[in-house]
Amino acid sequence: MRRWEQYFTPQSLEEAIFLLDKYKGAGKIIGGGTDLIPQFRDNKEESKYLVDVTQIPEMKEISLLEDSFVIGGAVTHAQLAGSQDVYNYAQVLAEATVCVGSPQIRNMGTISGNIVNAQPAADGAIALTALDAQVHITSADGEKVVPITELYRGVGKSKVDSTIEVISKIEFKKIDKVQNVSSAFERLASRKALALPMVNVAVCLKTTGGQFDWARIAIGPVAQMPFRPFLIEDELRGMPTDEESIRIIAEEVSQLVQPRSSKLRGSADYRKEMVKVLVGRALMKAIARLGSEPY
Amino acid sequence: METRYIGKNVDRPDAIDSATGKLMFCAEKRFPDMLYAKTFRSTQTHAEVLEIDVSKAAQLEGVVAVATAEDLPGVNIHGIHALDQPVLVPVGGKVRLPGEPIAVVAAESIEIAEKALELIEVKYKPLEVLSDPELACLESSPQVHDKRIVREYEYSIGDVERAFSEADVVLEYTQHLSRQEHAYIETEAGISFYDSDGILTLFAPAQEPFNTRQQVARALAIPESKVRAKVPNLGGSFGGKQSMTVQIHTALLTYMTKRPVQMIWTREESMLFSTKRHPGRFYYKIGATKEGMITSMLVDFLLDAGAYADQTPGVVVSAGATAIGPYFVPNIKVYGKGVYTNNPISGAFRGYGGPQATISVERAIDLLADKLGIDRVEIRRKNGLKTGDKPGNAVMVLDSRVTLNDTIEQALAMAGPKPMPSGKNKKVGRGIACCMPQFDVSAKPYNGLTGAGAEVELLVDGSVQVRTGVVEMGSGIKVALAMIAAEELVLDMNKVDVVLSDSMLTPKAGPTVASRAMYCCGNAVKAAAIQLKDRVNIKAAEIFQVPKDLIIWDNGKVYAQGKEDQAMKLSELARLCYVSGTNLVSSIFFVGTHAHLGHSFCTAVADVEVDEETGEVEVLFLGTSHDVGKMINPIGVKSQILGGGVQGMGWALMEDMKSENGQIIPKNLHEYPIPTANDIPKRTEIGIIEDPYPTGPYGAKGIGEHTNYTSTPAILNAIADAVQISLDKFPATPETVWRAMKNRQSDAKPLATCPSSVLEPSTVTV
Amino acid sequence: MTVLKMKLNGKQVEVEIKPSDLLLNVLRDKLGLMGTKEGCGEGDCGACTVILDGETVTSCITPALKAMGKEVITIEGLSDGKELHPIQKAFVEYGAIQCGYCTPAMILSAKALLDKNPTPTREEIKTAISGNLCRCGGYEYIIAAIQSLIKP
C-alpha cells in the first residue's frame, strides 16, 4: 500500500483551497475516502498531502430553497438517502443514494466523490445527471459552475482536478409533483447490497394533460460516462404518457446505447435489453407518482 | 430420558468471547520481536522458472530473511492426499497456476516486506496453458504434471445396458458446475515461534493440527516431536483451510531467523491461492419404467482438480458415492475422474463432491419426471431409499428408521401452498431436492480418516478438562463436547473446559471434516467421561463403603444413594483419588465398528419468483427437513442448517469464481458476491426429525454439510419450474436466467450435451 | 508522527500515530483493541466496522485522522466487563454467532441501528446489516437476535 505523508482537515473551504494551492499538485481532496483509500492500497494513487473536506460545515449541508436544492460537496450518501426533503423533492436522488454500497459506505462516501470518481455506473451521479445538476467547482482561481454532463473525460477520469480544485456544492431544480414534475430510479445488480449495478437508470419528467412536457433520462454504465439520450428526450416532448409510447421510447433508447460486455457485470446484449426494461420501468414509475395513488 | 444439557439450547462460552471481541484468531497474536512475512507470487499461469534473484530484496534495510526453495532444509513438497505441490517453486521447477509462491520475505514491518517483494526478480519461460478440463486427457494438450488424471472412480452393479434397452423412458442430461469460493471472512493467517523448550510452535489455520505438524516437519527436516501446531479459532473454513497455506512459510522463516514470524494473507491472496469447490460436469443417462421406477443409471463425471491434487482424490470418490442420489437403483454404472489443469486448485468444500453430484442428479430426476409426465415429488417418493436398503454405490446398509420420504413430507408440510406472483411479468416456481449425505463414523483407511481420541481429566479443584484434536471453526463443537462431559459427570457447564486442536496438548482425533466431529469425538468424550467416572467411583465406593453402582454424582458433590447428607465434594474426592494413586485422566480412542459411514436424509423445498423481463430471482421460501438422529445443542444445529442453506443459495444464484486461461477474474468480495442479509430467502423453515441413531452419542448423527447438498438444486429446480428453462449451467444470475428464457422458444427441449469420450461408444446414445 | 485525540469507548485517549495510519490499524496495533477485524481491506465485508460519531464506518478504509476530536465505539466499548450488553446477550442466546469473525462488527451495526431506531422492521434490520458479510450463519438468527430487542 502506498501512503500519504500528511493529512489535513481544514475547517473552511478557503483553507482547503489554500492547502491545495500550497502543495501545487501534490495534494489531493479526500471526501469519505471509500474510493481513494483502496486506490492507495492498490498502489494506484500517490498524492502526498490529503485535504479532508468533510469537516467543513457549509459543505455538509442540504438546503432546500424555494425551487432548488443546494447540496454541499461533502454531503454523504446516507444524508441524502435519509433526508425527508430529498425524498419529497428529489426522490430519484434518495432512491439512487440508498443503493450505494452498504450502510458503512453510504455513511462515509460523499456525493461529490461519486462525481469526481467518474465511474459511469455511479448511482448518485446517474441521479444527478437526470436532475441536470450544476456543479460548483472552487479553486484558487475562484468558482466556476459546470453542468454535470460536462465533467467527464472518460471512465474513471474527471475534468475536476482534485489536486487543485474541489466540488464545493451541487445545485439542481427541485422535483415538485405540484408542478407535475416527477422522478424515479431503477437498478439491476448481482445482489441487493454491496454491488455495483449492471444497469441503472434515473429519470426526471414533467407531464401536462397526459403528455410529456419534457423528460431527462440518465443511464449507466453504458458509455464512458452517465449517458443521456438527448435526441430521444427531444422526440418524446408531446408524446402521450401511456404504456405503448413508453415501450417505444424505451426500445429506442435501448437501440441507441452501446454498453460493453463485462465478465463480471453482464454481456452487452443483455445490458442493452435491460436498458429497455429499466427505462420503461423508471418512466412508468415516475408517471405513476404523479397520479393520485401512491406508487 | 430427562437430561441435564443434551437436547437443550446451551450458550456457547466462545460465542460470548466473540460477542465481546475477546475471541482470538490467528491474526490477533502478537509477540515481541515479531517479524512480518509476505509472499512473492508468480504472475504466470504455467511457466518454467529460469532464474530467481532475491539479492536486492535481501539487502533492503529491515529485511531479515528472504527464503527461496534453496533455503528449505527438508523436502520441497506438500499435499493432503498426494504429495505434488512445491512449498516454494525452485529454479528449474514449474509454476502451474497464478499466485504460486516462489519466495517469502520476513521483515521488521509489513511495509518493508511489501517493498522487498517489489525488488525480487524472476525470469520465466512461459508454457502453454491448459484451462479446459475436457481437454486434459488429450495427448495434444499441455501436460501440467507427469500424469493427467489425479484420480478415477468406477462402480458398476447389475447391467445398465440391458436395463436401458428394457426401459420405457431413457433420459440424458448433462449438468455443468461452476467454481465456488469458500469466502470465509477471516483470511489465512498464522504465526510461528520457538517456545522455551526449542519447539517450533505454530498458530495457524487447519482442520487438523497433526497434518500441519507432519507437513512442517517434513519440509524443515526436523522430527515431528520438535513441532507444535495449534489451530486457534477459525473465522470460517468450510473445508477451505485444510491445505497448507501460511504454515510452512512462516515456520521456515522462524527456522531461519529464530524469531516469531506472522503472515496474514490479503483478501486478494486468499482468492488467488486458496482452494475452491471443484467445477466440472456430470452426464446422466437414466432409465425408468412408465410408472416412474428408476431401473438404471449411468453417470459420467469430470471434476477440474486445478493445478495440484490437493483433496481431489477424496472428492472424486465422494462425488462418485453420492452420484446416484438417495434412490434405490438396481443397475448402476458410475465413472468419474478428476484431472489436472492450470486452473485454481480445487479442494474440500462443505459436502466434498456431494453437492456437485446432488445438484446434477436432482436436476436430472426433475427432467425424468417431466419426460414421464409424473409429478416431481411422486417420482422421489417412489424411488427414495428406505430402512434396510443397501444403496448402490454407498458402502453401508441403511440402519436407521427414518426414510427419505419422512423428510419429503416434512419439507412439503412446511412449505404450504405455493405463493402467488407479486405482479405482472413475475412467475413463481417450486423446486424440491433430496439427498443422503454420508458422514464419517469410523476409521476409513482408504481415504486417510481415522478414529478420534479424547481425554477427560478431573482436576483436584473439582473442575474438568476435555481435550481432543478437532477444530472449532464455528460449528459449536466445543460447547457440544462440554455438554457431553457435563452431562455424564453431572456437573455445571462452567466446571467443564474444552481444549481443542493442539498437537502438543490434545489427542489425535482426525480431521474436522465430513460431518464427523460430533459423531466421532462426541462418542470419544462420552466414553472417556464414563471411564473417568467409573474409575473415581471405585475410590468413592471404598470411602462410602457401598457398591460403586450406588454412588451418585450431583453437581460437584458425590454421595452414596440415600445418604445425600453425607455427600463429599467432588474436589475432595478428586484429591483423595490423586493421593491414593488413581489416574484422573481417562483416555479413549473411539473407532466405530459397525460400518464405515453413517447416513442421514435431507430434503429441501424452495419457492422462487422470477422476473420474466430481467431474469432476477427472489427466493421466497427455503425449507429443509433433516434426519439428525438427536440434536445435542438444538440452536447450534439449526444455525448451521441456516448457514448452509444460504451458502447453497449463493452458489445457485450468484457465486462463480470464473477463470480465464487459468487467471481468476473476481479478485475481491465485491467482484465475487456472496449473499448479504438483503439477499436471504423471505421465509425460512427448518424441519427436524429426531430418531436417535443407535451408535451416535445420545443418538446424534452428523449434520454440518447437509443443507449445502439440497438448497442449491432445490432453488435451481424452482427456477426451472417457474419459467421452464434448463439451467444446465449456473449460477442462475439474472443474465443466465434471461438468456435461458430467450433460448427457450427456439429450443424447448432440455439440453443434453455430449458425454465424455471415456465411455464405450455403445453405452451412449445422444 | 502526530497525536490523535478522540473519545474511545467513553474515554478520552491520545495516541501517537503516523498521518497515514488507518483507523483499523490504530485500534488494533496501537491500542490493542483486537475485537475489530480485517476481512478484505477494501470496505467490502464490514468486519472492521466501528461506530464513528454514531455512524458505522469500515475502519479499514478510514484514515485514522478522520476520528480526530470525535467519538469512536468499538466492540470493547459495549460491555462494562461484568454484564453483557443486551445486543451481545441476544446474539449469544439466539445462536447468531458461529465462527464469530463477523460478530463484533455485526453487533456494532445492530447497535447503530437500534440507537437511532428502536423499533426497526425486518427489512430495516436487514438493510442495517447488509454491509456486514457473514458466511456461516445465513443472517436469520442475527435478525432474530436484533428483533428480540425491540420493545413492544
XYZ file of N, CA and C in Angstrom, chain B residues 64-250:
561
model
N 14.897 -9.193 7.164
C 15.705 -10.086 7.994
C 15.984 -11.403 7.288
N 15.059 -11.848 6.497
C 15.306 -13.082 5.743
C 14.470 -13.100 4.472
N 15.082 -13.642 3.420
C 14.334 -13.932 2.205
C 14.568 -15.414 1.913
N 13.504 -16.162 1.827
C 13.669 -17.605 1.632
C 13.174 -18.015 0.257
N 13.956 -18.841 -0.392
C 13.506 -19.485 -1.624
C 13.614 -21.000 -1.400
N 13.319 -21.749 -2.443
C 13.357 -23.215 -2.330
C 14.703 -23.701 -1.812
N 15.769 -22.988 -2.179
C 17.114 -23.408 -1.764
C 17.296 -23.412 -0.249
N 16.489 -22.597 0.424
C 16.648 -22.485 1.879
C 15.896 -23.548 2.657
N 15.092 -24.344 1.954
C 14.318 -25.378 2.652
C 15.224 -26.535 3.026
N 15.353 -26.843 4.307
C 16.242 -27.943 4.678
C 15.656 -29.312 4.325
N 14.370 -29.410 4.265
C 13.750 -30.720 4.034
C 13.239 -30.888 2.621
N 12.161 -31.629 2.509
C 11.604 -31.950 1.197
C 10.708 -30.816 0.738
N 10.940 -30.368 -0.486
C 10.168 -29.225 -1.005
C 8.854 -29.715 -1.599
N 8.016 -30.259 -0.749
C 6.762 -30.795 -1.278
C 5.719 -30.864 -0.166
N 4.472 -30.641 -0.562
C 3.389 -30.850 0.384
C 2.129 -31.252 -0.355
N 1.115 -31.591 0.393
C -0.145 -32.029 -0.210
C -0.934 -32.794 0.828
N -2.255 -32.847 0.614
C -3.093 -33.527 1.602
C -3.255 -34.993 1.217
N -3.685 -35.242 -0.008
C -3.911 -36.627 -0.440
C -2.787 -37.157 -1.307
N -2.080 -36.246 -1.955
C -0.957 -36.662 -2.790
C 0.113 -35.587 -2.655
N 1.351 -35.996 -2.604
C 2.425 -35.012 -2.447
C 2.868 -34.545 -3.824
N 2.310 -33.436 -4.282
C 2.686 -32.981 -5.621
C 2.874 -31.467 -5.698
N 2.866 -30.790 -4.547
C 2.877 -29.326 -4.585
C 4.154 -28.797 -3.934
N 4.912 -27.945 -4.640
C 6.127 -27.413 -4.006
C 5.787 -26.391 -2.930
N 6.606 -26.355 -1.900
C 6.450 -25.325 -0.857
C 6.807 -23.966 -1.458
N 7.935 -23.937 -2.175
C 8.364 -22.753 -2.929
C 8.889 -23.269 -4.264
N 8.448 -22.669 -5.342
C 8.845 -23.188 -6.653
C 10.328 -22.862 -6.888
N 11.125 -23.873 -7.177
C 12.565 -23.647 -7.347
C 12.943 -23.263 -8.783
N 14.157 -22.800 -8.954
C 14.700 -22.615 -10.302
C 14.715 -23.984 -10.971
N 14.247 -24.022 -12.192
C 14.146 -25.303 -12.885
C 12.804 -25.977 -12.674
N 12.073 -25.491 -11.703
C 10.732 -26.032 -11.466
C 9.703 -25.279 -12.297
N 8.453 -25.674 -12.101
C 7.379 -25.043 -12.864
C 6.401 -24.345 -11.924
N 5.898 -23.204 -12.360
C 4.686 -22.697 -11.724
C 3.529 -23.238 -12.548
N 2.471 -23.634 -11.834
C 1.361 -24.293 -12.535
C 0.052 -23.518 -12.440
N 0.081 -22.433 -11.677
C -1.084 -21.544 -11.644
C -0.622 -20.178 -11.144
N -1.397 -19.127 -11.413
C -1.013 -17.806 -10.922
C -1.041 -17.792 -9.397
N -0.104 -17.068 -8.833
C -0.103 -16.918 -7.387
C 0.792 -17.910 -6.669
N 1.432 -18.788 -7.436
C 2.254 -19.779 -6.748
C 3.441 -19.130 -6.050
N 3.724 -19.535 -4.815
C 4.806 -18.894 -4.064
C 6.188 -19.288 -4.585
N 7.028 -18.274 -4.737
C 8.393 -18.514 -5.198
C 9.396 -18.110 -4.116
N 9.049 -17.063 -3.369
C 9.934 -16.633 -2.277
C 9.080 -16.048 -1.167
N 9.607 -16.113 0.056
C 8.930 -15.449 1.170
C 9.926 -14.556 1.903
N 9.408 -13.433 2.375
C 10.249 -12.410 2.999
C 9.804 -12.206 4.433
N 10.768 -12.080 5.343
C 10.440 -11.672 6.716
C 11.129 -10.347 6.990
N 10.353 -9.364 7.453
C 10.921 -8.030 7.657
C 10.375 -7.428 8.941
N 10.955 -6.286 9.309
C 10.584 -5.646 10.571
C 9.185 -5.021 10.510
N 8.680 -4.779 9.297
C 7.307 -4.258 9.183
C 6.680 -4.794 7.903
N 5.367 -4.719 7.834
C 4.671 -5.172 6.633
C 5.098 -4.311 5.442
N 5.235 -2.998 5.677
C 5.609 -2.092 4.582
C 6.954 -2.496 3.978
N 7.907 -2.810 4.860
C 9.230 -3.193 4.351
C 9.120 -4.524 3.585
N 8.355 -5.445 4.130
C 8.192 -6.740 3.448
C 7.567 -6.552 2.065
N 6.584 -5.641 1.998
C 5.930 -5.383 0.702
C 6.922 -4.765 -0.281
N 7.735 -3.842 0.223
C 8.729 -3.194 -0.631
C 9.734 -4.226 -1.138
N 10.104 -5.140 -0.274
C 11.077 -6.175 -0.657
C 10.550 -7.025 -1.812
N 9.254 -7.283 -1.792
C 8.683 -8.099 -2.872
C 8.907 -7.438 -4.223
N 8.827 -6.094 -4.223
C 8.995 -5.376 -5.493
C 10.422 -5.499 -6.029
N 11.350 -5.889 -5.154
C 12.764 -5.975 -5.570
C 13.165 -7.389 -6.012
N 12.237 -8.311 -5.912
C 12.561 -9.684 -6.313
C 12.329 -9.832 -7.823
N 13.294 -10.460 -8.476
C 13.162 -10.632 -9.927
C 13.175 -12.114 -10.285
N 12.199 -12.486 -11.096
C 12.107 -13.882 -11.526
C 11.958 -13.912 -13.038
N 12.725 -14.790 -13.665
C 12.567 -14.966 -15.119
C 11.878 -16.296 -15.383
N 10.950 -16.239 -16.313
C 10.157 -17.429 -16.622
C 10.290 -17.787 -18.089
N 10.045 -19.047 -18.385
C 9.814 -19.452 -19.773
C 8.357 -19.919 -19.839
N 7.499 -19.097 -20.433
C 6.072 -19.454 -20.427
C 5.811 -20.767 -21.161
N 4.870 -21.506 -20.635
C 4.452 -22.764 -21.259
C 2.988 -22.632 -21.659
N 2.585 -23.487 -22.560
C 1.195 -23.460 -22.983
C 0.285 -23.801 -21.803
N -0.840 -23.100 -21.725
C -1.736 -23.249 -20.585
C -2.865 -24.231 -20.908
N -3.171 -25.086 -19.955
C -4.333 -25.978 -20.089
C -5.417 -25.469 -19.155
N -6.484 -24.928 -19.718
C -7.535 -24.404 -18.845
C -8.856 -25.146 -18.996
N -8.995 -25.960 -20.035
C -10.257 -26.674 -20.233
C -10.110 -28.122 -19.767
N -10.768 -28.476 -18.663
C -10.601 -29.846 -18.150
C -11.060 -30.916 -19.139
N -11.972 -30.546 -20.032
C -12.442 -31.533 -21.027
C -11.302 -31.954 -21.950
N -10.297 -31.093 -22.067
C -9.189 -31.401 -22.973
C -8.007 -32.034 -22.242
N -8.156 -32.211 -20.933
C -6.997 -32.580 -20.110
C -6.400 -33.927 -20.496
N -7.224 -34.827 -21.014
C -6.707 -36.162 -21.306
C -6.210 -36.326 -22.735
N -6.301 -35.277 -23.530
C -5.830 -35.390 -24.911
C -4.302 -35.367 -24.942
N -3.747 -36.216 -25.763
C -2.297 -36.264 -25.911
C -1.742 -34.920 -26.351
N -2.522 -34.213 -27.145
C -2.038 -32.953 -27.710
C -2.108 -31.801 -26.709
N -2.738 -32.007 -25.582
C -2.873 -30.918 -24.612
C -1.597 -30.742 -23.808
N -1.373 -29.516 -23.331
C -0.205 -29.317 -22.467
C -0.305 -30.197 -21.226
N 0.838 -30.622 -20.755
C 0.865 -31.513 -19.608
C 1.252 -30.724 -18.361
N 0.387 -30.755 -17.344
C 0.641 -29.974 -16.136
C 1.526 -30.753 -15.176
N 1.255 -32.059 -15.057
C 2.073 -32.955 -14.241
C 2.433 -34.168 -15.107
N 3.235 -35.064 -14.538
C 3.592 -36.273 -15.281
C 2.351 -37.055 -15.687
N 1.384 -37.121 -14.765
C 0.144 -37.786 -15.141
C -0.950 -36.747 -15.339
N -1.961 -37.125 -16.092
C -3.015 -36.172 -16.431
C -4.224 -36.315 -15.529
N -4.464 -37.561 -15.074
C -5.639 -37.821 -14.239
C -5.184 -37.935 -12.786
N -5.851 -37.187 -11.911
C -5.498 -37.254 -10.493
C -6.061 -38.539 -9.894
N -7.312 -38.812 -10.234
C -7.965 -39.974 -9.624
C -9.177 -40.352 -10.469
N -9.388 -41.649 -10.623
C -10.589 -42.129 -11.304
C -11.483 -42.849 -10.312
N -12.757 -42.908 -10.614
C -13.704 -43.655 -9.795
C -14.541 -44.496 -10.728
N -14.729 -45.728 -10.360
C -15.562 -46.597 -11.187
C -16.398 -47.471 -10.291
N -17.661 -47.623 -10.604
C -18.517 -48.527 -9.843
C -19.564 -49.063 -10.788
N -19.856 -50.312 -10.625
C -20.846 -50.900 -11.507
C -21.583 -52.003 -10.774
N -22.886 -52.020 -10.961
C -23.686 -53.106 -10.386
C -24.813 -53.394 -11.379
N -25.156 -54.662 -11.550
C -26.215 -55.017 -12.496
C -25.761 -54.813 -13.937
N -26.704 -54.604 -14.799
C -26.419 -54.479 -16.229
C -27.164 -53.253 -16.762
N -26.491 -52.122 -16.794
C -27.181 -50.890 -17.201
C -27.651 -50.957 -18.645
N -26.849 -51.587 -19.507
C -27.211 -51.612 -20.923
C -28.528 -52.338 -21.156
N -28.633 -53.512 -20.512
C -29.871 -54.268 -20.667
C -31.044 -53.477 -20.092
N -30.796 -52.870 -18.951
C -31.864 -52.099 -18.310
C -32.296 -50.922 -19.184
N -31.355 -50.262 -19.843
C -31.742 -49.148 -20.738
C -32.592 -49.674 -21.893
N -32.189 -50.845 -22.425
C -32.927 -51.374 -23.580
C -34.341 -51.801 -23.184
N -34.504 -52.125 -21.908
C -35.829 -52.548 -21.452
C -36.646 -51.405 -20.874
N -36.016 -50.246 -20.686
C -36.699 -49.125 -20.013
C -37.776 -48.525 -20.922
N -38.837 -48.020 -20.304
C -39.876 -47.328 -21.081
C -39.380 -45.956 -21.513
N -38.624 -45.344 -20.652
C -38.124 -43.993 -20.940
C -36.658 -43.927 -20.572
N -35.881 -43.277 -21.421
C -34.469 -43.036 -21.102
C -34.211 -41.547 -21.220
N -33.616 -40.978 -20.191
C -33.326 -39.548 -20.198
C -31.820 -39.337 -20.176
N -31.383 -38.358 -20.947
C -29.976 -37.985 -20.867
C -29.874 -36.515 -20.507
N -28.912 -36.220 -19.686
C -28.778 -34.828 -19.230
C -27.338 -34.583 -18.797
N -26.856 -33.394 -19.093
C -25.527 -33.012 -18.624
C -25.616 -31.715 -17.828
N -25.115 -31.759 -16.625
C -25.107 -30.577 -15.763
C -23.685 -30.034 -15.670
N -23.550 -28.722 -15.866
C -22.245 -28.078 -15.704
C -22.221 -27.352 -14.367
N -21.069 -27.404 -13.697
C -20.974 -26.838 -12.351
C -19.905 -25.762 -12.302
N -20.268 -24.637 -11.693
C -19.310 -23.534 -11.592
C -18.431 -23.726 -10.368
N -17.411 -22.884 -10.295
C -16.426 -22.974 -9.199
C -16.879 -22.055 -8.064
N -16.912 -22.582 -6.846
C -17.353 -21.767 -5.710
C -16.181 -21.464 -4.781
N -16.146 -20.221 -4.320
C -15.112 -19.774 -3.372
C -15.654 -19.933 -1.954
N -14.798 -20.370 -1.031
C -15.279 -20.523 0.351
C -15.690 -19.165 0.939
N -14.892 -18.147 0.657
C -15.203 -16.792 1.106
C -15.461 -16.696 2.607
N -14.680 -17.450 3.381
C -14.695 -17.214 4.828
C -14.244 -15.776 5.055
N -14.769 -15.162 6.131
C -14.463 -13.733 6.314
C -13.042 -13.534 6.855
N -12.523 -14.514 7.580
C -11.130 -14.431 8.033
C -10.221 -14.990 6.950
N -9.275 -14.196 6.497
C -8.319 -14.734 5.525
C -7.291 -15.599 6.270
N -6.464 -16.295 5.495
C -5.470 -17.176 6.077
C -4.420 -16.345 6.822
N -4.122 -16.747 8.038
C -3.134 -16.013 8.829
C -2.493 -16.972 9.803
N -1.228 -16.754 10.096
C -0.581 -17.633 11.060
C 0.652 -16.989 11.653
N 1.114 -17.580 12.745
C 2.308 -17.073 13.405
C 3.106 -18.263 13.909
N 4.428 -18.139 13.830
C 5.270 -19.224 14.325
C 6.365 -18.652 15.216
N 6.851 -19.457 16.141
C 7.903 -19.006 17.069
C 8.503 -20.238 17.755
N 9.661 -20.053 18.320
C 10.238 -21.121 19.144
C 9.805 -20.925 20.586
N 9.298 -21.969 21.212
C 8.953 -21.829 22.630
C 10.195 -22.072 23.478
N 10.050 -21.996 24.797
C 11.227 -22.054 25.656
C 11.898 -23.427 25.635
N 11.203 -24.446 25.141
C 11.825 -25.764 25.022
C 12.416 -25.993 23.636
N 12.447 -24.955 22.828
C 13.003 -25.117 21.489
C 12.066 -25.814 20.524
N 10.790 -25.808 20.843
C 9.812 -26.420 19.940
C 9.285 -25.356 18.989
N 9.336 -25.657 17.720
C 8.839 -24.715 16.727
C 7.307 -24.753 16.782
N 6.735 -23.660 17.228
C 5.302 -23.621 17.506
C 4.577 -22.777 16.476
N 3.440 -23.294 16.013
C 2.655 -22.566 15.003
C 1.234 -22.373 15.487
N 0.749 -21.165 15.365
C -0.685 -20.915 15.489
C -1.158 -20.607 14.086
N -1.862 -21.536 13.507
C -2.214 -21.363 12.101
C -3.477 -22.145 11.784
N -4.188 -21.719 10.729
C -5.427 -22.406 10.395
C -5.181 -23.808 9.850
N -6.097 -24.682 10.103
C -6.080 -26.051 9.570
C -7.361 -26.684 10.067
N -7.710 -27.818 9.526
C -8.824 -28.557 10.100
C -8.314 -29.788 10.845
N -6.992 -29.869 10.967
C -6.371 -30.894 11.791
C -4.939 -30.444 12.090
N -4.588 -30.226 13.361
C -3.245 -29.717 13.646
C -2.149 -30.728 13.340
N -2.487 -32.006 13.397
C -1.453 -33.036 13.238
C -0.938 -33.100 11.814
N -1.808 -32.792 10.880
C -1.383 -32.741 9.492
C -0.385 -31.602 9.287
N -0.663 -30.445 9.897
C 0.284 -29.324 9.824
C 1.634 -29.750 10.400
N 1.585 -30.395 11.559
C 2.829 -30.802 12.212
C 3.653 -31.687 11.281
N 2.977 -32.639 10.650
C 3.668 -33.578 9.765
C 4.288 -32.857 8.569
N 3.498 -31.962 7.975
C 3.978 -31.320 6.744
C 5.101 -30.331 7.020
N 5.004 -29.615 8.148
C 6.065 -28.660 8.502
C 7.344 -29.416 8.823
N 7.229 -30.495 9.597
C 8.417 -31.268 9.975
C 9.120 -31.837 8.742
N 8.335 -32.306 7.797
C 8.922 -32.881 6.580
C 9.680 -31.818 5.785
N 9.072 -30.644 5.666
C 9.700 -29.589 4.865
C 10.955 -29.033 5.539
N 10.973 -29.049 6.866
C 12.130 -28.495 7.579
C 13.124 -29.569 8.001
N 12.803 -30.837 7.709
C 13.673 -31.954 8.086
C 13.970 -31.950 9.581
N 12.945 -31.763 10.371
C 13.094 -31.880 11.823
C 12.069 -32.910 12.307
N 12.304 -33.514 13.461
C 11.341 -34.524 13.927
C 9.986 -33.882 14.226
N 8.941 -34.630 14.013
C 7.603 -34.105 14.322
C 7.509 -33.691 15.790
N 8.301 -34.345 16.634
C 8.254 -34.019 18.061
C 8.792 -32.618 18.343
N 9.475 -32.028 17.376
C 10.012 -30.674 17.547
C 9.060 -29.610 16.993
N 7.882 -30.027 16.565
C 6.923 -29.076 16.008
C 5.637 -29.152 16.817
N 5.109 -28.006 17.135
C 3.798 -27.960 17.782
C 2.867 -27.128 16.895
N 1.770 -27.722 16.500
C 0.791 -26.989 15.698
C -0.478 -26.806 16.516
N -0.864 -25.566 16.632
C -2.090 -25.244 17.379
C -3.019 -24.509 16.412
N -4.238 -24.988 16.318
C -5.215 -24.279 15.491
C -6.112 -23.468 16.423
N -5.978 -22.158 16.415
C -6.884 -21.353 17.234
C -8.257 -21.339 16.577
N -9.137 -20.515 17.075
C -10.458 -20.420 16.464
C -10.306 -20.009 15.011
N -11.096 -20.622 14.159
C -11.048 -20.258 12.744
C -12.224 -19.348 12.416
N -11.941 -18.321 11.651
C -13.008 -17.429 11.194
C -13.655 -17.986 9.941
N -14.174 -19.192 10.074
C -14.779 -19.886 8.935
C -13.736 -20.705 8.201
N -14.169 -21.856 7.675
C -13.239 -22.682 6.900
C -13.986 -23.455 5.808
N -15.005 -24.205 6.202
C -15.862 -24.929 5.257
C -15.072 -25.877 4.353
N -13.935 -26.356 4.859
C -13.085 -27.231 4.048
C -11.913 -26.494 3.436
N -11.989 -25.171 3.416
C -11.011 -24.381 2.667
C -9.680 -24.167 3.353
N -9.611 -24.407 4.659
C -8.340 -24.156 5.345
C -7.662 -25.468 5.748
N -7.915 -26.517 4.948
C -7.284 -27.795 5.275
C -5.875 -27.912 4.737
N -5.622 -27.252 3.619
C -4.329 -27.430 2.971
C -3.305 -26.493 3.600
N -2.054 -26.686 3.241
C -1.012 -25.789 3.718
C -1.185 -24.417 3.065
N -1.239 -23.396 3.887
C -1.331 -22.028 3.348
C -0.124 -21.247 3.833
N -0.208 -20.727 5.066
C 0.901 -19.929 5.598
C 1.883 -20.768 6.423
N 1.491 -22.006 6.760
C 2.201 -22.712 7.826
C 3.686 -22.951 7.549
N 3.966 -23.596 6.403
C 5.371 -23.967 6.161
C 6.208 -22.707 5.930
N 5.593 -21.706 5.326
C 6.333 -20.474 5.039
C 6.734 -19.739 6.316
N 5.800 -19.572 7.237
C 6.171 -18.878 8.485
C 7.153 -19.736 9.282
